[in-house]
């Protein structure tokens, strides 16, 4: 672990707990920092805060009192989900107190070089692919970040013989100042998280921080087919490795005539790839570029692509029942992600969709519903989705109370060779704590079918 002494005796506020905040608090405590924890959840309901207090950490719960900013903190480490409109953050910025997320800590402490991967969609799949592709190479891959394992925890144990593969979100990237991955990957940029960032421009600026500190010693792998991503690449000081589905790239990664090539050398024919969906070819191109640049063995890349069928809740095949194939795409929490999932299949689809109402309509989804013959919808957005289904000419539209009920109705409506797809196009928080819980409930209901 490098630069551990830089935190010794520093006074640091942990703003927001959850998984990343607790991990940052415990790490900084081990490094000799003087920390205070502030979390909005009331103390009586806050098991994490209670445990930290038992270990001698001062905790302030139930809100974010502005008086905290006057206590002389050297640094604030904030939970990525806390917006920058939070009064404590605004006051800290006025006092020029640095505010970071824990991936900044991971960068400062990691002896391993970092591959950082971001984008509006496809981050988790690409991160997992890169991690799997690096096995058997010169260095040991580690995986962390927005994918579920806290980055600073993994970075603390990493050494120079490792490679740290990080999935990073715009929320995490906005809270960085010196973060400088050896390889950065930007997959795509669409309208997302505008309720957090305020504008699309601010969202793009946050994503662009993935390459902002890179130099010519580093590599930026980017989607040359995406104008916004290409514009970010034009500002990067890193060496550039483009990938494209639309044109051949002799100095990049591309797919022509169903053959994926890296710098002009064929790697694999797309017929050999197990992972479904045309959108996943883009993820694969990016993963190949990142993995090979960090010493991956080509035989391992081919092995991964001919066996890897996806990660949980992301177009995950669950089961075939009497000729009906069930797929769990609960991670599709926005319209674009559901469009990509729908485009992955040529068979008739029974679509299960719905969830948290963020105020948007679903008109953009209508063209992608051409293969959908039945919609079963649930959650706060069910009537909006039904309206979009009618506009698409779908005749059978059913309402369900929960995802579990939707599975039963979908099976009753299905025929042999149908795809039954959970791809909600919405967040889960109206009914389920997480998209993972929603996907697991779907999978459990599928497994219970006879």
Coordinates of N, CA and C in Angstrom, one line a residue, residues 139-372:
X139 N 0.1 -10.6 -14.5 CA -0.3 -10.1 -13.2 C -1.7 -10.6 -12.8
X140 N -1.9 -10.6 -11.5 CA -3.1 -11.1 -10.9 C -4.2 -10.0 -11.0
X141 N -5.4 -10.3 -11.6 CA -6.4 -9.3 -11.6 C -7.2 -9.3 -10.3
X142 N -7.6 -8.1 -9.9 CA -8.5 -7.9 -8.8 C -9.7 -7.1 -9.3
X143 N -10.9 -7.2 -8.8 CA -12.0 -6.5 -9.3 C -12.7 -5.8 -8.1
X144 N -13.2 -4.6 -8.4 CA -13.8 -3.8 -7.4 C -14.6 -2.6 -8.0
X145 N -15.1 -1.7 -7.1 CA -15.8 -0.5 -7.6 C -17.3 -0.6 -7.5
X146 N -17.9 0.0 -8.5 CA -19.4 0.1 -8.5 C -20.0 -1.3 -8.7
X147 N -19.2 -2.3 -9.0 CA -19.6 -3.6 -9.3 C -20.1 -4.3 -8.0
X148 N -19.7 -3.8 -6.9 CA -20.2 -4.3 -5.6 C -19.2 -4.5 -4.5
X149 N -17.9 -4.5 -4.9 CA -16.8 -4.6 -3.9 C -16.2 -3.2 -3.7
X150 N -16.0 -2.7 -2.5 CA -15.5 -1.3 -2.3 C -14.1 -1.2 -2.7
X151 N -13.8 -0.2 -3.6 CA -12.5 -0.1 -4.2 C -11.4 0.1 -3.2
X152 N -11.6 0.9 -2.2 CA -10.5 1.2 -1.3 C -10.1 0.0 -0.4
X153 N -11.1 -0.8 -0.2 CA -10.8 -2.1 0.6 C -9.8 -3.0 -0.2
X154 N -10.1 -3.1 -1.5 CA -9.3 -4.0 -2.4 C -8.0 -3.4 -2.6
X155 N -8.0 -2.0 -2.8 CA -6.7 -1.3 -3.1 C -5.7 -1.5 -1.9
X156 N -6.3 -1.5 -0.7 CA -5.4 -1.6 0.5 C -4.5 -2.8 0.5
X157 N -5.1 -3.9 -0.1 CA -4.4 -5.2 -0.1 C -3.6 -5.4 -1.4
X158 N -3.8 -4.6 -2.4 CA -3.2 -4.8 -3.7 C -1.7 -4.5 -3.7
X159 N -1.0 -5.3 -4.6 CA 0.5 -5.0 -4.7 C 0.8 -4.8 -6.2
X160 N 2.1 -4.5 -6.4 CA 2.5 -4.2 -7.8 C 2.4 -5.3 -8.8
X161 N 2.2 -6.5 -8.3 CA 2.0 -7.7 -9.2 C 0.6 -7.9 -9.6
X162 N -0.3 -7.0 -9.1 CA -1.7 -7.1 -9.4 C -2.2 -6.1 -10.4
X163 N -3.4 -6.3 -11.0 CA -4.0 -5.2 -11.8 C -5.4 -5.1 -11.1
X164 N -5.8 -3.8 -10.8 CA -7.0 -3.5 -10.2 C -8.0 -3.0 -11.2
X165 N -9.1 -3.9 -11.5 CA -10.1 -3.5 -12.5 C -11.3 -2.9 -11.8
X166 N -11.6 -1.7 -12.1 CA -12.6 -0.9 -11.4 C -13.7 -0.5 -12.3
X167 N -15.0 -0.8 -11.9 CA -16.1 -0.2 -12.5 C -16.4 1.1 -11.8
X168 N -16.5 2.2 -12.5 CA -16.6 3.5 -11.8 C -17.8 4.2 -12.4
X169 N -18.6 4.8 -11.6 CA -19.8 5.6 -12.0 C -19.5 7.0 -12.1
X170 N -20.5 7.8 -12.7 CA -20.3 9.2 -12.8 C -20.3 9.8 -11.4
X171 N -21.1 9.2 -10.4 CA -21.2 9.7 -9.1 C -19.8 9.6 -8.4
X172 N -19.1 8.5 -8.6 CA -17.8 8.3 -8.0 C -16.8 9.2 -8.7
X173 N -16.8 9.3 -10.0 CA -15.8 10.0 -10.7 C -15.9 11.5 -10.4
X174 N -17.1 12.0 -10.2 CA -17.2 13.5 -9.9 C -16.4 13.8 -8.6
X175 N -16.3 12.8 -7.7 CA -15.6 13.1 -6.5 C -14.1 12.7 -6.6
X176 N -13.4 13.0 -7.7 CA -12.0 12.7 -7.8 C -11.2 13.9 -8.1
X177 N -10.0 13.9 -7.7 CA -9.1 15.1 -8.0 C -7.8 14.6 -8.7
X178 N -7.2 13.5 -8.1 CA -5.9 13.1 -8.7 C -6.1 11.7 -9.4
X179 N -7.3 11.1 -9.4 CA -7.5 9.8 -9.9 C -6.9 9.6 -11.3
X180 N -6.0 8.7 -11.5 CA -5.3 8.5 -12.8 C -5.1 7.1 -13.1
X181 N -6.1 6.4 -13.7 CA -5.9 5.0 -14.1 C -4.8 4.8 -15.2
X182 N -4.2 3.7 -15.2 CA -3.2 3.3 -16.2 C -4.0 3.2 -17.5
X183 N -5.1 2.5 -17.5 CA -6.0 2.3 -18.6 C -7.4 2.8 -18.2
X184 N -8.0 3.6 -19.0 CA -9.4 4.0 -18.8 C -10.2 3.6 -20.0
X185 N -11.5 3.3 -19.7 CA -12.4 2.8 -20.8 C -13.7 3.6 -20.7
X186 N -14.1 4.2 -21.8 CA -15.4 4.9 -21.8 C -16.2 4.3 -22.9
X187 N -17.3 3.7 -22.5 CA -18.1 2.8 -23.4 C -19.1 3.6 -24.2
X188 N -19.8 4.5 -23.6 CA -20.9 5.3 -24.3 C -21.4 6.4 -23.3
X189 N -22.1 7.3 -23.9 CA -22.7 8.4 -23.1 C -24.1 8.7 -23.6
X190 N -25.1 8.5 -22.7 CA -26.5 8.8 -23.0 C -27.0 9.7 -21.8
X191 N -28.3 10.1 -22.0 CA -28.9 10.8 -20.9 C -29.1 9.9 -19.7
X192 N -28.5 10.2 -18.6 CA -28.6 9.4 -17.4 C -28.3 10.2 -16.2
X193 N -29.0 9.9 -15.1 CA -28.7 10.5 -13.8 C -28.8 12.0 -13.8
X194 N -29.7 12.5 -14.7 CA -29.8 14.0 -14.8 C -30.4 14.6 -13.5
X195 N -31.1 13.8 -12.8 CA -31.7 14.2 -11.5 C -30.5 14.5 -10.5
X196 N -29.4 13.9 -10.7 CA -28.2 14.0 -9.8 C -27.3 15.1 -10.3
X197 N -27.0 15.0 -11.6 CA -26.0 16.0 -12.2 C -26.6 17.3 -12.6
X198 N -27.9 17.3 -12.8 CA -28.5 18.6 -13.2 C -28.7 18.8 -14.7
X199 N -27.6 18.6 -15.5 CA -27.6 18.7 -16.9 C -26.8 17.6 -17.6
X200 N -27.0 17.4 -18.8 CA -26.3 16.4 -19.5 C -24.8 16.8 -19.6
X201 N -24.5 18.1 -19.8 CA -23.2 18.6 -19.8 C -22.4 18.2 -18.6
X202 N -23.1 18.4 -17.4 CA -22.4 18.1 -16.1 C -22.2 16.6 -16.0
X203 N -23.1 15.8 -16.5 CA -22.9 14.3 -16.5 C -21.7 13.9 -17.3
X204 N -21.6 14.5 -18.5 CA -20.5 14.2 -19.4 C -19.2 14.6 -18.8
X205 N -19.2 15.8 -18.2 CA -18.0 16.3 -17.5 C -17.5 15.3 -16.4
X206 N -18.5 14.8 -15.6 CA -18.2 13.8 -14.6 C -17.5 12.6 -15.2
X207 N -18.1 12.1 -16.2 CA -17.6 10.9 -16.9 C -16.2 11.1 -17.4
X208 N -16.0 12.3 -18.0 CA -14.7 12.7 -18.6 C -13.6 12.7 -17.6
X209 N -13.9 12.7 -16.3 CA -12.8 12.7 -15.3 C -12.1 11.4 -15.3
X210 N -12.6 10.4 -16.0 CA -11.9 9.1 -16.0 C -10.6 9.2 -16.7
X211 N -10.5 10.2 -17.6 CA -9.2 10.4 -18.4 C -8.6 11.7 -18.1
X212 N -9.2 12.6 -17.3 CA -8.7 13.9 -17.1 C -7.3 14.1 -16.7
X213 N -6.8 13.1 -15.9 CA -5.4 13.2 -15.3 C -4.5 12.3 -16.0
X214 N -4.9 11.6 -17.1 CA -4.0 10.7 -17.8 C -3.0 11.4 -18.6
X215 N -1.9 10.8 -18.8 CA -0.8 11.4 -19.6 C -0.5 10.4 -20.8
X216 N 0.5 10.7 -21.6 CA 0.9 9.9 -22.7 C 1.4 8.5 -22.2
X217 N 1.7 8.4 -20.9 CA 2.1 7.1 -20.4 C 0.9 6.1 -20.2
X218 N -0.3 6.7 -20.3 CA -1.5 6.0 -20.0 C -2.3 5.7 -21.3
X219 N -3.4 4.9 -21.2 CA -4.2 4.6 -22.4 C -5.6 4.9 -22.2
X220 N -6.3 5.4 -23.1 CA -7.7 5.7 -23.1 C -8.4 4.9 -24.2
X221 N -9.2 3.9 -23.8 CA -9.9 3.0 -24.7 C -11.3 3.6 -24.9
X222 N -11.7 4.0 -26.1 CA -13.0 4.7 -26.2 C -13.8 4.3 -27.4
X223 N -15.1 4.6 -27.3 CA -16.0 4.2 -28.4 C -16.0 5.3 -29.5
X224 N -15.4 4.9 -30.6 CA -15.3 5.9 -31.7 C -16.6 6.1 -32.4
X225 N -17.6 5.3 -32.1 CA -18.9 5.4 -32.8 C -19.8 6.4 -32.0
X226 N -19.4 6.8 -30.8 CA -20.2 7.6 -30.0 C -19.6 9.0 -30.0
X227 N -20.4 10.0 -30.6 CA -19.8 11.4 -30.8 C -19.4 12.0 -29.5
X228 N -20.2 11.8 -28.4 CA -19.8 12.4 -27.1 C -18.6 11.8 -26.5
X229 N -18.4 10.5 -26.7 CA -17.2 9.8 -26.2 C -16.0 10.3 -27.0
X230 N -16.2 10.3 -28.3 CA -15.1 10.8 -29.2 C -14.7 12.2 -28.9
X231 N -15.6 13.0 -28.4 CA -15.3 14.4 -28.0 C -14.4 14.4 -26.8
X232 N -14.7 13.5 -25.8 CA -13.9 13.3 -24.6 C -12.5 12.9 -25.0
X233 N -12.4 11.9 -26.0 CA -11.1 11.4 -26.4 C -10.3 12.5 -27.0
X234 N -10.9 13.5 -27.6 CA -10.2 14.6 -28.3 C -9.5 15.5 -27.2
X235 N -10.0 15.4 -26.0 CA -9.4 16.3 -24.9 C -8.4 15.5 -24.1
X236 N -8.3 14.2 -24.3 CA -7.4 13.4 -23.5 C -5.9 13.5 -23.9
X237 N -5.1 13.5 -22.9 CA -3.6 13.5 -23.2 C -3.0 12.1 -23.2
X238 N -3.9 11.1 -23.0 CA -3.4 9.7 -23.0 C -3.3 9.2 -24.5
X239 N -2.6 8.1 -24.6 CA -2.6 7.4 -25.9 C -4.0 6.9 -26.1
X240 N -4.4 6.9 -27.4 CA -5.8 6.5 -27.7 C -5.9 5.2 -28.3
X241 N -6.9 4.4 -27.9 CA -7.2 3.1 -28.5 C -8.7 3.1 -28.8
X242 N -9.1 3.4 -30.0 CA -10.6 3.4 -30.3 C -11.1 2.0 -30.6
X243 N -12.4 1.9 -30.4 CA -13.1 0.7 -30.8 C -14.3 1.1 -31.6
X244 N -14.7 0.2 -32.6 CA -15.9 0.6 -33.4 C -16.6 -0.7 -34.0
X245 N -17.9 -0.6 -34.0 CA -18.7 -1.6 -34.7 C -18.9 -1.2 -36.2
X246 N -18.7 0.0 -36.5 CA -19.1 0.6 -37.8 C -18.1 0.6 -38.8
X247 N -16.8 0.6 -38.4 CA -15.7 0.7 -39.4 C -14.5 0.0 -38.9
X248 N -13.7 -0.4 -39.9 CA -12.4 -1.1 -39.5 C -11.4 -0.1 -39.0
X249 N -10.7 -0.5 -37.9 CA -9.7 0.4 -37.3 C -8.4 -0.4 -37.2
X250 N -7.5 -0.1 -38.2 CA -6.2 -0.8 -38.2 C -5.4 -0.6 -36.9
X251 N -5.6 0.5 -36.2 CA -4.9 0.8 -35.0 C -5.8 0.8 -33.8
X252 N -6.9 0.0 -33.9 CA -7.9 -0.1 -32.8 C -8.5 -1.5 -32.7
X253 N -9.7 -1.5 -32.2 CA -10.4 -2.8 -32.1 C -11.7 -2.6 -32.8
X254 N -12.0 -3.6 -33.7 CA -13.2 -3.4 -34.6 C -13.8 -4.8 -34.9
X255 N -15.0 -4.7 -35.5 CA -15.7 -5.9 -35.9 C -16.2 -5.8 -37.3
X256 N -15.6 -6.5 -38.2 CA -15.9 -6.4 -39.6 C -16.2 -7.8 -40.2
X257 N -17.3 -8.0 -40.9 CA -17.7 -9.3 -41.4 C -17.7 -10.4 -40.3
X258 N -18.2 -10.0 -39.1 CA -18.3 -10.8 -38.0 C -17.0 -11.3 -37.4
X259 N -15.9 -10.7 -37.7 CA -14.6 -11.0 -37.1 C -14.1 -9.9 -36.3
X260 N -13.8 -10.1 -35.0 CA -13.3 -9.1 -34.2 C -11.8 -9.1 -34.3
X261 N -11.2 -7.9 -34.5 CA -9.8 -7.8 -34.7 C -9.2 -6.7 -33.8
X262 N -8.0 -7.0 -33.3 CA -7.2 -6.0 -32.5 C -6.0 -5.6 -33.3
X263 N -5.9 -4.3 -33.6 CA -4.8 -3.7 -34.4 C -4.6 -4.6 -35.7
X264 N -5.7 -5.0 -36.3 CA -5.6 -5.6 -37.6 C -5.5 -7.2 -37.5
X265 N -5.3 -7.7 -36.3 CA -5.1 -9.1 -36.1 C -6.4 -9.8 -35.7
X266 N -6.9 -10.8 -36.4 CA -8.2 -11.4 -36.0 C -8.1 -12.1 -34.6
X267 N -9.1 -11.9 -33.8 CA -9.2 -12.5 -32.5 C -10.2 -13.7 -32.4
X268 N -11.4 -13.4 -32.9 CA -12.5 -14.4 -32.8 C -13.6 -14.0 -33.7
X269 N -14.4 -15.0 -34.2 CA -15.6 -14.8 -35.0 C -16.7 -14.7 -34.0
X270 N -17.7 -13.8 -34.3 CA -18.8 -13.5 -33.4 C -19.7 -14.7 -33.2
X271 N -19.7 -15.7 -34.2 CA -20.5 -16.9 -34.0 C -20.0 -17.7 -32.8
X272 N -18.8 -17.5 -32.4 CA -18.2 -18.3 -31.3 C -18.5 -17.7 -29.9
X273 N -19.0 -16.5 -29.9 CA -19.2 -15.8 -28.7 C -20.6 -16.2 -28.1
X274 N -20.5 -16.5 -26.8 CA -21.7 -17.0 -26.1 C -22.6 -15.9 -25.6
X275 N -22.0 -14.8 -25.2 CA -22.8 -13.6 -24.6 C -23.8 -13.1 -25.6
X276 N -25.1 -13.0 -25.3 CA -26.1 -12.6 -26.3 C -26.1 -11.1 -26.5
X277 N -26.6 -10.6 -27.6 CA -26.9 -9.2 -27.9 C -25.8 -8.5 -28.6
X278 N -26.2 -7.7 -29.6 CA -25.3 -7.0 -30.5 C -24.6 -5.9 -29.6
X279 N -25.3 -5.4 -28.6 CA -24.7 -4.3 -27.8 C -23.5 -4.9 -27.0
X280 N -23.5 -6.2 -26.7 CA -22.4 -6.8 -26.0 C -21.2 -6.9 -26.8
X281 N -21.3 -6.8 -28.2 CA -20.1 -6.9 -29.0 C -19.3 -5.6 -28.7
X282 N -20.0 -4.5 -28.5 CA -19.2 -3.2 -28.2 C -18.5 -3.4 -26.9
X283 N -19.2 -4.0 -25.9 CA -18.5 -4.3 -24.6 C -17.3 -5.2 -24.8
X284 N -17.4 -6.2 -25.6 CA -16.3 -7.1 -25.9 C -15.1 -6.4 -26.6
X285 N -15.4 -5.5 -27.5 CA -14.4 -4.8 -28.2 C -13.6 -4.0 -27.2
X286 N -14.3 -3.3 -26.3 CA -13.6 -2.5 -25.3 C -12.8 -3.4 -24.3
X287 N -13.4 -4.5 -23.9 CA -12.7 -5.4 -23.0 C -11.4 -5.9 -23.6
X288 N -11.5 -6.3 -24.9 CA -10.3 -6.9 -25.5 C -9.2 -5.8 -25.6
X289 N -9.6 -4.6 -25.9 CA -8.6 -3.5 -26.0 C -7.9 -3.3 -24.6
X290 N -8.7 -3.2 -23.6 CA -8.2 -3.0 -22.2 C -7.3 -4.2 -21.8
X291 N -7.8 -5.4 -22.0 CA -7.1 -6.6 -21.5 C -5.8 -6.8 -22.2
X292 N -5.8 -6.7 -23.5 CA -4.5 -6.9 -24.2 C -3.5 -5.8 -23.9
X293 N -4.0 -4.6 -23.7 CA -3.0 -3.6 -23.3 C -2.3 -3.8 -22.0
X294 N -2.9 -4.6 -21.1 CA -2.4 -4.9 -19.8 C -1.9 -6.4 -19.7
X295 N -1.5 -6.9 -20.9 CA -0.8 -8.2 -20.8 C -1.7 -9.5 -20.8
X296 N -2.9 -9.4 -21.2 CA -3.8 -10.6 -21.3 C -3.3 -11.5 -22.3
X297 N -3.5 -12.8 -22.1 CA -3.1 -13.9 -23.1 C -4.3 -14.1 -24.0
X298 N -4.0 -14.1 -25.3 CA -5.1 -14.2 -26.3 C -5.9 -15.5 -26.1
X299 N -5.3 -16.6 -25.8 CA -6.0 -17.8 -25.6 C -7.0 -17.7 -24.5
X300 N -6.7 -16.9 -23.4 CA -7.6 -16.7 -22.3 C -8.8 -15.8 -22.8
X301 N -8.5 -14.9 -23.6 CA -9.6 -14.0 -24.2 C -10.6 -14.9 -24.9
X302 N -10.1 -15.8 -25.8 CA -11.0 -16.6 -26.6 C -11.8 -17.6 -25.6
X303 N -11.1 -18.1 -24.6 CA -11.7 -19.0 -23.7 C -12.9 -18.3 -23.0
X304 N -12.7 -17.0 -22.5 CA -13.7 -16.3 -21.9 C -14.9 -16.0 -22.8
X305 N -14.6 -15.6 -24.0 CA -15.7 -15.2 -24.9 C -16.5 -16.5 -25.4
X306 N -15.9 -17.6 -25.4 CA -16.6 -18.8 -25.8 C -17.3 -19.5 -24.6
X307 N -17.2 -18.9 -23.4 CA -17.9 -19.6 -22.2 C -18.6 -18.6 -21.4
X308 N -18.3 -17.3 -21.4 CA -18.9 -16.3 -20.5 C -20.3 -15.9 -21.1
X309 N -21.4 -16.2 -20.3 CA -22.7 -16.0 -20.7 C -23.4 -14.7 -20.1
X310 N -22.6 -14.0 -19.3 CA -23.2 -12.8 -18.7 C -23.1 -12.8 -17.2
X311 N -23.3 -11.6 -16.6 CA -23.3 -11.4 -15.1 C -24.7 -11.4 -14.6
X312 N -24.9 -11.6 -13.3 CA -26.2 -11.7 -12.7 C -27.0 -10.4 -13.0
X313 N -28.2 -10.5 -13.4 CA -29.2 -9.5 -13.6 C -28.9 -8.6 -14.8
X314 N -28.0 -9.0 -15.7 CA -27.7 -8.3 -16.9 C -27.9 -9.2 -18.1
X315 N -29.1 -9.3 -18.6 CA -29.4 -10.2 -19.7 C -29.0 -11.7 -19.3
X316 N -29.2 -12.0 -18.1 CA -28.8 -13.3 -17.6 C -29.8 -14.4 -17.9
X317 N -29.3 -15.5 -18.6 CA -30.2 -16.6 -18.8 C -30.5 -17.3 -17.5
X318 N -31.8 -17.5 -17.2 CA -32.2 -18.1 -16.0 C -32.5 -19.6 -16.2
X319 N -33.4 -19.9 -17.2 CA -33.9 -21.3 -17.3 C -34.8 -21.4 -18.5
X320 N -34.8 -22.6 -19.1 CA -35.8 -22.9 -20.2 C -36.8 -23.8 -19.6
X321 N -38.1 -23.4 -19.8 CA -39.2 -24.2 -19.3 C -40.2 -24.5 -20.5
X322 N -40.2 -25.8 -20.9 CA -41.1 -26.2 -22.0 C -40.9 -25.3 -23.2
X323 N -39.7 -25.1 -23.6 CA -39.4 -24.3 -24.8 C -39.4 -22.8 -24.6
X324 N -39.7 -22.3 -23.4 CA -39.7 -20.9 -23.2 C -38.4 -20.5 -22.5
X325 N -37.7 -19.5 -23.0 CA -36.4 -19.1 -22.4 C -36.6 -17.8 -21.5
X326 N -36.2 -17.9 -20.3 CA -36.4 -16.8 -19.3 C -35.0 -16.0 -19.2
X327 N -35.1 -14.7 -19.3 CA -33.9 -13.9 -19.1 C -34.1 -12.8 -18.1
X328 N -33.1 -12.6 -17.2 CA -33.2 -11.7 -16.1 C -32.3 -10.5 -16.5
X329 N -33.0 -9.3 -16.8 CA -32.2 -8.1 -17.1 C -32.7 -7.0 -16.2
X330 N -32.7 -7.3 -14.9 CA -33.2 -6.4 -13.9 C -32.4 -5.2 -13.8
X331 N -31.1 -5.3 -14.2 CA -30.2 -4.1 -14.2 C -30.6 -3.0 -15.2
X332 N -31.5 -3.4 -16.1 CA -32.0 -2.4 -17.1 C -32.9 -1.4 -16.4
X333 N -32.3 -0.4 -15.8 CA -33.1 0.6 -15.0 C -33.4 1.9 -15.8
X334 N -33.1 1.9 -17.1 CA -33.4 3.0 -17.9 C -33.9 2.5 -19.3
X335 N -34.4 3.4 -20.1 CA -35.0 3.0 -21.4 C -33.9 2.5 -22.3
X336 N -32.8 3.1 -22.3 CA -31.7 2.7 -23.2 C -31.3 1.2 -23.0
X337 N -31.1 0.9 -21.7 CA -30.7 -0.5 -21.3 C -31.8 -1.5 -21.8
X338 N -33.0 -1.2 -21.7 CA -34.1 -2.1 -22.1 C -34.1 -2.2 -23.7
X339 N -33.9 -1.1 -24.3 CA -33.8 -1.1 -25.8 C -32.7 -2.1 -26.2
X340 N -31.5 -2.0 -25.6 CA -30.4 -2.9 -25.9 C -30.8 -4.4 -25.7
X341 N -31.5 -4.6 -24.6 CA -31.9 -6.0 -24.3 C -32.9 -6.5 -25.4
X342 N -33.9 -5.7 -25.7 CA -34.9 -6.1 -26.7 C -34.3 -6.4 -28.0
X343 N -33.3 -5.6 -28.4 CA -32.6 -5.8 -29.7 C -31.8 -7.0 -29.7
X344 N -31.5 -7.6 -28.6 CA -30.7 -8.8 -28.6 C -31.4 -10.1 -29.1
X345 N -32.7 -10.0 -29.2 CA -33.5 -11.2 -29.6 C -34.3 -11.0 -30.9
X346 N -34.3 -12.1 -31.6 CA -35.2 -12.1 -32.8 C -36.5 -12.9 -32.6
X347 N -36.5 -13.7 -31.5 CA -37.7 -14.4 -31.2 C -38.8 -13.5 -30.7
X348 N -40.1 -14.0 -30.7 CA -41.2 -13.3 -30.0 C -40.8 -13.1 -28.5
X349 N -41.2 -11.9 -28.0 CA -40.8 -11.6 -26.6 C -42.1 -11.3 -25.8
X350 N -42.1 -11.9 -24.6 CA -43.0 -11.4 -23.6 C -42.2 -10.6 -22.6
X351 N -42.5 -9.3 -22.5 CA -41.7 -8.3 -21.8 C -42.4 -8.1 -20.4
X352 N -41.5 -8.1 -19.4 CA -41.9 -7.8 -18.0 C -41.2 -6.4 -17.7
X353 N -42.0 -5.4 -17.5 CA -41.3 -4.1 -17.3 C -42.1 -3.2 -16.3
X354 N -41.5 -2.3 -15.7 CA -42.1 -1.3 -14.8 C -41.3 -1.1 -13.6
X355 N -41.6 0.0 -12.8 CA -40.9 0.3 -11.6 C -41.1 1.7 -11.2
X356 N -40.0 2.3 -10.7 CA -40.1 3.7 -10.1 C -40.4 4.7 -11.2
X357 N -41.3 5.6 -10.9 CA -41.7 6.7 -11.8 C -40.8 7.9 -11.6
X358 N -39.9 8.2 -12.6 CA -39.0 9.4 -12.4 C -39.6 10.5 -13.2
X359 N -40.8 10.4 -13.7 CA -41.4 11.5 -14.4 C -41.4 11.5 -15.9
X360 N -40.6 10.5 -16.5 CA -40.5 10.4 -17.9 C -41.5 9.6 -18.5
X361 N -41.8 9.8 -19.8 CA -42.6 8.9 -20.6 C -41.8 7.8 -21.3
X362 N -42.4 6.9 -22.0 CA -41.7 5.8 -22.6 C -41.8 5.8 -24.1
X363 N -42.0 7.0 -24.7 CA -42.1 7.1 -26.2 C -40.9 6.5 -26.9
X364 N -39.7 6.8 -26.3 CA -38.4 6.3 -27.0 C -38.4 4.8 -27.0
X365 N -39.1 4.1 -26.2 CA -39.1 2.6 -26.1 C -39.9 2.0 -27.3
X366 N -40.9 2.8 -27.8 CA -41.8 2.2 -28.7 C -41.2 1.5 -29.9
X367 N -40.2 2.1 -30.6 CA -39.6 1.4 -31.8 C -39.0 0.1 -31.4
X368 N -38.5 -0.1 -30.2 CA -37.8 -1.3 -29.8 C -38.8 -2.4 -29.4
X369 N -40.1 -2.1 -29.4 CA -41.1 -3.1 -29.0 C -41.7 -4.0 -30.1
X370 N -41.0 -3.9 -31.3 CA -41.6 -4.6 -32.5 C -41.7 -6.1 -32.3
X371 N -40.8 -6.7 -31.5 CA -40.9 -8.2 -31.3 C -41.7 -8.6 -30.1
X372 N -42.2 -7.6 -29.4 CA -42.9 -7.9 -28.2 C -44.4 -8.1 -28.5

